[in-house]
Coordinates of C-alpha atoms in Angstrom, one line a residue:
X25 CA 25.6 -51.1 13.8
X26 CA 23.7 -49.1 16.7
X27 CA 26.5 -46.4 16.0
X28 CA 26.0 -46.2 12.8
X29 CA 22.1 -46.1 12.8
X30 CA 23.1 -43.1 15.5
X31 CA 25.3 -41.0 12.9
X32 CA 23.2 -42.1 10.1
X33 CA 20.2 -40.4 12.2
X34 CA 22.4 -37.4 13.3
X35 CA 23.6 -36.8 9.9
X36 CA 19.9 -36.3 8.8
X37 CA 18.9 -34.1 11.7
X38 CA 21.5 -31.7 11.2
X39 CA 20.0 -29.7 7.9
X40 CA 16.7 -29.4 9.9
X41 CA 18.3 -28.5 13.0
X42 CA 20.5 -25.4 10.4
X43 CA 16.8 -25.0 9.3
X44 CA 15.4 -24.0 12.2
X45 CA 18.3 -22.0 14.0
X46 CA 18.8 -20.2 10.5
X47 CA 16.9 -16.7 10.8
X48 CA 14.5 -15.8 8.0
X49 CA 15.6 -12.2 6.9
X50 CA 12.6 -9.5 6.2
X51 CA 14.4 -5.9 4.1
X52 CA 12.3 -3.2 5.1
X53 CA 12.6 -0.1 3.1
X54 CA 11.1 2.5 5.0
X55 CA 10.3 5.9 4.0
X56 CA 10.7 7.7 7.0
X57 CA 12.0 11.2 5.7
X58 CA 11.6 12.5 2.5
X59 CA 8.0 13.1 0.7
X60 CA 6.4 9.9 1.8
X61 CA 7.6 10.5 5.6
X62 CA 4.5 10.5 7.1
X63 CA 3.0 7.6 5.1
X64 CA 5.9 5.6 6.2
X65 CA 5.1 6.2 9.6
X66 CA 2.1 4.8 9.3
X67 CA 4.0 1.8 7.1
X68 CA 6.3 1.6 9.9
X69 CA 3.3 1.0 12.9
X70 CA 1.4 -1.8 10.4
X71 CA 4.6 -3.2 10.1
X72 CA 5.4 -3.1 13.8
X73 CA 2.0 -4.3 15.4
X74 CA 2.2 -7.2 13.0
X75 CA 5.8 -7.9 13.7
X76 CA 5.4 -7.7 17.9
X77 CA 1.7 -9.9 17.3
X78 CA 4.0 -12.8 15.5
X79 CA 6.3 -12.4 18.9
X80 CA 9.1 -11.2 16.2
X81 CA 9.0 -14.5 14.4
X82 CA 7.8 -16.2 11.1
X83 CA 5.7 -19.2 11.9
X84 CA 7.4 -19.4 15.4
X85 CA 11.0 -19.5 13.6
X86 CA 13.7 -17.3 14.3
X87 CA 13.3 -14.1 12.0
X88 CA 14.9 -10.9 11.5
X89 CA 13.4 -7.5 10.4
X90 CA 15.9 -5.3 8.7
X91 CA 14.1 -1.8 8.9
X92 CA 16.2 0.9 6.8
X93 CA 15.1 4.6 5.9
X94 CA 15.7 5.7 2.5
X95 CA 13.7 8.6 2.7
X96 CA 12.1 8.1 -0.7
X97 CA 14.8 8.1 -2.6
X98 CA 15.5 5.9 -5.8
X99 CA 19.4 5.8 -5.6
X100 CA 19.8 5.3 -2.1
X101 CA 16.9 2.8 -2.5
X102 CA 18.9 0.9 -5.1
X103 CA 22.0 1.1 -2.9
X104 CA 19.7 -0.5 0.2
X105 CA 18.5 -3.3 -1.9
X106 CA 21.9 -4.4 -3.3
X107 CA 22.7 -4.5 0.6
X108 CA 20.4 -5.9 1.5
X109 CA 20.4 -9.2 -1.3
X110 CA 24.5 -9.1 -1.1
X111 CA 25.3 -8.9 2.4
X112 CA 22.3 -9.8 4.3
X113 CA 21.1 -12.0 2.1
X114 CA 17.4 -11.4 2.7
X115 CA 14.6 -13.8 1.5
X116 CA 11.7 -11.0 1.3
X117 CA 11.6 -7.9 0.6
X118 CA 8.8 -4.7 1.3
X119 CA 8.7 -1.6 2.7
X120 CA 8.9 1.5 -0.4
X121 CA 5.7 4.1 -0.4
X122 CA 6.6 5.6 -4.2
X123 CA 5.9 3.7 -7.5
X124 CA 9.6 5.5 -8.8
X125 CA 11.2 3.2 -6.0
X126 CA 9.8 0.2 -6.2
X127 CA 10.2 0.6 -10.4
X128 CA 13.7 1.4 -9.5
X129 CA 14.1 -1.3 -7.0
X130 CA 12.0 -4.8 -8.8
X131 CA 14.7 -5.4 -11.2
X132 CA 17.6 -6.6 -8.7
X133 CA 15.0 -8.1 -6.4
X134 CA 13.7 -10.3 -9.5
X135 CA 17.1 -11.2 -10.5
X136 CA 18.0 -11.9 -7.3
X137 CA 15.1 -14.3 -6.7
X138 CA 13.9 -12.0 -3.7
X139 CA 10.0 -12.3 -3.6
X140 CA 9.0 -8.3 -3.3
X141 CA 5.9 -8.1 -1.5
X142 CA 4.5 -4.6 -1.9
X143 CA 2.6 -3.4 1.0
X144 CA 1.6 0.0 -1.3
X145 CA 3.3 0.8 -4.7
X146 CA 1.5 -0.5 -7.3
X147 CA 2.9 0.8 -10.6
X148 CA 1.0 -0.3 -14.2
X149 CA 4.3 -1.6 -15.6
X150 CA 4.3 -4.5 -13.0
X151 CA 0.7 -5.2 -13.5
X152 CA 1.1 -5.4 -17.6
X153 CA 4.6 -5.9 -20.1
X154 CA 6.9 -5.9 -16.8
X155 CA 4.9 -8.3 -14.7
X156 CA 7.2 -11.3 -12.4
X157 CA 6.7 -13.8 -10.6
X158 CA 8.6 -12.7 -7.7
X159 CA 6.3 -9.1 -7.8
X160 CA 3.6 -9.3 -5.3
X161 CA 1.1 -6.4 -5.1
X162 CA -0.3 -7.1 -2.4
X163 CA -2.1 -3.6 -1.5
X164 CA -3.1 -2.4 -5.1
X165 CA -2.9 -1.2 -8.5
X166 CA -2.4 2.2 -8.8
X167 CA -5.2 3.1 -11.1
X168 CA -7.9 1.4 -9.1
X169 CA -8.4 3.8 -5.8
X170 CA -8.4 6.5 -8.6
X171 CA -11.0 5.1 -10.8
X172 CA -13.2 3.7 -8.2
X173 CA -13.2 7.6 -7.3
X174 CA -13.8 8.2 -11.6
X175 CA -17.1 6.4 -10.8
X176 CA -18.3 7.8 -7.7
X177 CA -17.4 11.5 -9.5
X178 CA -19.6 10.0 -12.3
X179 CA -22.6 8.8 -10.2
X180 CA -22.4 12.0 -8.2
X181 CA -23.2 13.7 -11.6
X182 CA -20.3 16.2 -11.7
X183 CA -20.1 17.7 -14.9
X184 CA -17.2 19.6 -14.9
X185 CA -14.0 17.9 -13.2
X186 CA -10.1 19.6 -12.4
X187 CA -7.7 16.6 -11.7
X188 CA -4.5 17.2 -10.3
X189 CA -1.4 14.7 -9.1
X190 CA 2.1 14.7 -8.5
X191 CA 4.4 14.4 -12.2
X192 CA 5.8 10.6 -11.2
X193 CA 4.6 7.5 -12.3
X194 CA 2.0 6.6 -9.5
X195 CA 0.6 10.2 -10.6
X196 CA 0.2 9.4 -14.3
X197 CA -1.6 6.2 -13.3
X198 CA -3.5 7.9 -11.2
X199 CA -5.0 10.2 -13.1
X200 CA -5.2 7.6 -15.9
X201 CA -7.3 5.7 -13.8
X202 CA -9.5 8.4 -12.5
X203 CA -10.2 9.3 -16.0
X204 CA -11.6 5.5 -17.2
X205 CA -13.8 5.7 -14.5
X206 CA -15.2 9.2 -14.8
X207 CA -15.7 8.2 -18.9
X208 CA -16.5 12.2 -19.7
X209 CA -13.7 14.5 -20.2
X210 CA -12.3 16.1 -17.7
X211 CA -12.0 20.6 -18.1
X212 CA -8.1 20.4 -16.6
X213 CA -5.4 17.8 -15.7
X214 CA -2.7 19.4 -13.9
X215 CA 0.9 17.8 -12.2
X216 CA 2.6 19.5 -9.9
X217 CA 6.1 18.8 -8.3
X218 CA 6.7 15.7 -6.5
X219 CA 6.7 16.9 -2.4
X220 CA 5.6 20.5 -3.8
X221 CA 4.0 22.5 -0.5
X222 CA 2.7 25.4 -2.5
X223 CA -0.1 25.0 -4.5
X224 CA -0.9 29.2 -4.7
X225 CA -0.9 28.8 -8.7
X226 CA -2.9 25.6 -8.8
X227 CA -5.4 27.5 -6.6
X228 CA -5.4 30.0 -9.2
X229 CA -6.0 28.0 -12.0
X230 CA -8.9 26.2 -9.9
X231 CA -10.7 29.5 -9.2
X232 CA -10.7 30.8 -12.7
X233 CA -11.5 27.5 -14.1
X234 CA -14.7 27.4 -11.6
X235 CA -15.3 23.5 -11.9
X236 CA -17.5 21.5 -10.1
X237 CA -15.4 19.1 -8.2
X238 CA -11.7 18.8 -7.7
X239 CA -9.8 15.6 -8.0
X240 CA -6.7 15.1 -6.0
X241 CA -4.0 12.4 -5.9
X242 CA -1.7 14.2 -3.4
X243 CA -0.5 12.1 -0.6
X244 CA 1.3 12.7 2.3
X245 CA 2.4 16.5 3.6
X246 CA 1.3 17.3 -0.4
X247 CA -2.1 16.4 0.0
X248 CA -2.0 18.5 4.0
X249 CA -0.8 21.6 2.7
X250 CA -3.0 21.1 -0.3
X251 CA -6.4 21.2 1.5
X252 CA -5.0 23.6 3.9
X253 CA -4.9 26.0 1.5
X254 CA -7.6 24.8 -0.8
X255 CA -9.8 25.3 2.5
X256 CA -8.4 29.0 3.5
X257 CA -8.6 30.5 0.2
X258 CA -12.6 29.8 0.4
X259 CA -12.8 27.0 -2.8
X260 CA -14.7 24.8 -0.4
X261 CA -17.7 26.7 -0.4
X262 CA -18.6 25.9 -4.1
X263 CA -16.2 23.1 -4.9
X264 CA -16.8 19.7 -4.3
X265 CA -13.1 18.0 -2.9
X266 CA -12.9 13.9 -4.2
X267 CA -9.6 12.4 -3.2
X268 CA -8.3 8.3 -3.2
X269 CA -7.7 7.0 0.0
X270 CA -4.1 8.5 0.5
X271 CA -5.7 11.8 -0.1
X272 CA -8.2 11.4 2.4
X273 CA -6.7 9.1 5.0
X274 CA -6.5 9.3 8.8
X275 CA -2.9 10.8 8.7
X276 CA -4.2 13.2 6.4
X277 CA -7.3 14.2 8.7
X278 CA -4.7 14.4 11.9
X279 CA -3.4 17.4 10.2
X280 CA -5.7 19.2 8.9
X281 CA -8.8 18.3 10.6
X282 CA -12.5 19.8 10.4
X283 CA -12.2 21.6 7.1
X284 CA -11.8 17.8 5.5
X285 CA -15.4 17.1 6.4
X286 CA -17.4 16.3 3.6
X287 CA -14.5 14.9 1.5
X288 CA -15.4 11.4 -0.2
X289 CA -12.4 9.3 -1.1
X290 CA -11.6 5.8 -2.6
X291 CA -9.9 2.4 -1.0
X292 CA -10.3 -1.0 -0.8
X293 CA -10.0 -1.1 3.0
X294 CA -11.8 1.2 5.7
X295 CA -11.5 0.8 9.3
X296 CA -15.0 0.2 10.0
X297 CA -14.9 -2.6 7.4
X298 CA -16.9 -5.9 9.1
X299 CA -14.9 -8.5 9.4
X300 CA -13.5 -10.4 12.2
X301 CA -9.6 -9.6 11.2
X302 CA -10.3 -6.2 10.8
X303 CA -12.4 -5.7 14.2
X304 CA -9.2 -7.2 15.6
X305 CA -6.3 -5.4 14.0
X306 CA -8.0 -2.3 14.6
X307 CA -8.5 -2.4 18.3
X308 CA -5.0 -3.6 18.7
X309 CA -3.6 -0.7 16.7
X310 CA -5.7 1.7 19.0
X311 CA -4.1 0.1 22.0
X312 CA -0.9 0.4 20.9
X313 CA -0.8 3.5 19.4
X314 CA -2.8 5.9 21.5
X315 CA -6.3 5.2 20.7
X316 CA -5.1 6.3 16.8
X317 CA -7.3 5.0 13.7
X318 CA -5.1 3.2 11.4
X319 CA -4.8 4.0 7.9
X320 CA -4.6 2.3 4.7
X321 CA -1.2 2.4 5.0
X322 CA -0.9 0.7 8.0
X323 CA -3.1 -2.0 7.0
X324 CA -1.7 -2.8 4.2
X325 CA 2.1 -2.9 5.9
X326 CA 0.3 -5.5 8.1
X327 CA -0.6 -7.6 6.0
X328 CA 2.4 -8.0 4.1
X329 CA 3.7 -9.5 6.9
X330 CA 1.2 -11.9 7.9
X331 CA 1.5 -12.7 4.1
X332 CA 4.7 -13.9 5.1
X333 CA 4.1 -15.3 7.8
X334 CA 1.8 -17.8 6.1
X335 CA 4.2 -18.3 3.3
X336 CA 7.0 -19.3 5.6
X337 CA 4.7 -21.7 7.5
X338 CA 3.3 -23.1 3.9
X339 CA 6.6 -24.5 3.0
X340 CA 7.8 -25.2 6.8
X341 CA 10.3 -22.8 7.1
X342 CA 12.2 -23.7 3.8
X343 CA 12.7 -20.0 2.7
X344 CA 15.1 -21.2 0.0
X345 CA 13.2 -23.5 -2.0
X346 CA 12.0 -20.2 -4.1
X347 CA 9.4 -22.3 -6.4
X348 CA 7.8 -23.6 -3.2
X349 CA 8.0 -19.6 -1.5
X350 CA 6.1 -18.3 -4.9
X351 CA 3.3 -20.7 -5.1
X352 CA 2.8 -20.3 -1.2
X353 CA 2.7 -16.3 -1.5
X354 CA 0.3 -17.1 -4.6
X355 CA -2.3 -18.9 -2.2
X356 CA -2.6 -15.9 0.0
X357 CA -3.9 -18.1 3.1
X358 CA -3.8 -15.5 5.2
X359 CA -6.3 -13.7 7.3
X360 CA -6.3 -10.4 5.7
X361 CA -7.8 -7.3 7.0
X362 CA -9.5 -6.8 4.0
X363 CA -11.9 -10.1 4.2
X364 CA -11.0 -12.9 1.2
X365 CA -8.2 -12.5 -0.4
X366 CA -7.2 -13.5 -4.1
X367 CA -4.6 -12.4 -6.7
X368 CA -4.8 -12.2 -10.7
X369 CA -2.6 -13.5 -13.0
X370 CA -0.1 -10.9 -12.3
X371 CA -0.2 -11.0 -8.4
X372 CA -2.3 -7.7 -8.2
X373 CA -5.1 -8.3 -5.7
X374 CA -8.7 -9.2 -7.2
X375 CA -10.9 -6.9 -4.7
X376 CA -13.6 -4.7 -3.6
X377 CA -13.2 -0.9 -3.7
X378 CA -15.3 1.5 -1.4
X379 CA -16.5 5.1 -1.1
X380 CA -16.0 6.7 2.4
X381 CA -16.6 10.3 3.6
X382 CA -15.2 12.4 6.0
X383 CA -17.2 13.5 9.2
X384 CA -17.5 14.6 12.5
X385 CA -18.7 11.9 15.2
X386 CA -20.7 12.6 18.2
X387 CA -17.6 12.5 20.3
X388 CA -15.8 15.0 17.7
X389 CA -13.3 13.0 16.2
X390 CA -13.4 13.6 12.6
X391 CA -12.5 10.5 10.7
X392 CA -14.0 8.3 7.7
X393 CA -16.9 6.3 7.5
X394 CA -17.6 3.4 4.6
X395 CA -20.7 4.7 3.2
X396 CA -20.7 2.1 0.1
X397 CA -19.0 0.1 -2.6
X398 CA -18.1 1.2 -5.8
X399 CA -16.7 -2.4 -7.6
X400 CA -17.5 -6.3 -6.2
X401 CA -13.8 -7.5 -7.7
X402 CA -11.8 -5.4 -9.4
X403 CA -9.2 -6.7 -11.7
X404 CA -6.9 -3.8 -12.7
X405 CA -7.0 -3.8 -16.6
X406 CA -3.5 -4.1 -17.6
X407 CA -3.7 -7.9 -16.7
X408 CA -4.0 -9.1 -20.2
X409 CA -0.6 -7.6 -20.7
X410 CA 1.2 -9.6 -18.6
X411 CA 2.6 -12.8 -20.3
X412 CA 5.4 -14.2 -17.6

């Protein structure tokens, strides 16, 4: 009997014991060459410090990080993700910068029951008719940096606005956006080449149109070369330059520097934002990263994974019991760097957005400071659309 009650007990312990030795698998996407390289460096060290503060684990179990380049790139990025579910057999997946990815992407993840947590992408089509459960956007919508910026243009009392963005879908949305919250018409609404470096005929059109304030959606080495030459070709000296976040961002200020002072821009995180997760995360990024400011970026990269992180420790490790993963990921208990966090009906994030300008500090450094808020909780608008 005593043998029995043994194997009996043995028998049981064995499924928690494959549990626990059984690694959790993490597909990273990262866009680490193509248009987005530079914001997916920045993915990359959110990522990182988050990964190396969790000691490389998911609530103290065994985990691995699966970090792939697909330098921005759709096709390859389908050809990843297929990897990724069919031989690796991941149970989350994050990583993609562009909304044309992670559009491309979603649809293998979702029928794949791979819970996508998107530390930036957020595409309209996700947050209305195409919403799923397994689609978490955890950074943003893509409209809402760009109208919070609509607003601040309005309350600035610029009359007469030139809007300009990359042709893909995270550049129709953004303009979109800027557009509800500005409420006047805008004098010209341009696109330009996705990873275009010249902007010598935008210039051109700028200068003749003489507006009052240019709006830009232009992240990355676009938004760099951009303002390099927006600044050379003397604009700046009678045009007002209003950006999002990713136009305006600490990457974006390591490259080009003093000529970006005066810029405001749009996010729902800043660096300087009080709160006790914040204070933290950015002191430890500084330390690891040679006393660097972290962007939105990297913020939202580490999130994701402490988003995880909770998730895994929610349902104790039990990664495949998807119903359980999903309603854990829903409760966001997680310490984000952002303060509360809560998600709408169609897991985009109900938040604050802020204005920030860049300046020069008394030590030099020219970086951005959170000089107010522009909305309490936003709640993109395309919610009502989503019926899942």
């Amino acid at each position: 009997m005593r043998l029995f009650r043994r194997m009996f007990a043995a028998a049981l312990l064995l499924p928690c014991l494959a549990l626990a030795q059984t690694p959790i698998k993490v597909g990273i996407a990262n866009d680490l060459s193509g248009p987005f390289a530079a914001l997916g460096a920045e993915a990359r060290d959110g990522f990182n410090l988050a990964i190396k503060q969790l000691g490389g684990k998911l609530d103290g179990r065994p985990a691995e990080f699966l970090q792939t380049d697909m330098g921005g790139n759709p096709d390859q990025a389908r050809q990843l993700v297929n990897r990724y579910i069919q031989r690796d057999k991941i149970d989350f997946f994050t990583g993609p910068i562009g909304s044309n990815v992670a559009l491309a992407v979603g649809p293998a993840l979702f029928a794949a029951k791979v819970p996508y947590l998107s530390n930036n992408p957020g595409p309209s089509q996700f947050a209305g008719a195409q919403c799923n459960d397994y689609w978490f956007g955890v950074s943003y919508q893509n409209d809402a940096f760009h109208e919070a910026a609509g607003k601040v243009a309005l309350d600035r009392g610029f009359k007469k606005m030139f809007i300009i963005a990359p042709d893909y879908p995270a550049g129709k949305d953004a303009l979109t956006g800027f557009k509800r919250g500005y409420k006047n018409p805008v004098d010209q609404e341009v696109y330009t080449k996705l990873g275009q470096i010249d902007y010598a005929a935008e210039l051109a059109q700028i200068r003749e149109a003489k507006p009052e304030a240019v709006y830009i959606f232009l992240p990355g080495g676009m938004g760099i070369n951009f303002i390099k030459q927006f600044v050379s070709s003397g604009l700046n000296q009678s045009i007002k330059l209003i950006g999002p976040g990713f136009s305006g961002d600490e990457d974006v200020i390591q490259a080009v520097g003093e000529p970006m002072v005066g810029m405001f821009n749009t996010a729902q995180w800043a660096y300087d934002l009080d709160n006790a997760q914040n204070r933290k995360f950015v002191d430890a990024f500084r330390k690891e990263y040679n006393n660097r400011n972290p962007s939105v970026y990297a913020a939202q990269a580490f999130d994701v994974i402490m988003a995880i992180d909770a998730a895994v420790k929610a349902t104790h490790g039990n990664v495949s019991d998807r119903p359980a993963v999903l309603a854990a990921l829903k409760k966001a208990d997680f310490a984000s760097v952002r303060g509360p966090f809560t998600y709408g009906a169609n897991n985009f994030p109900i938040q604050p957005y802020y204005v920030r300008v860049i300046e020069k500090t008394p030590d030099g450094r020219v970086t951005n400071k959170l000089v107010g808020k522009v909305f309490d909780a936003y709640q993109d608008v395309y919610v009502g659309e989503c019926k899942k």
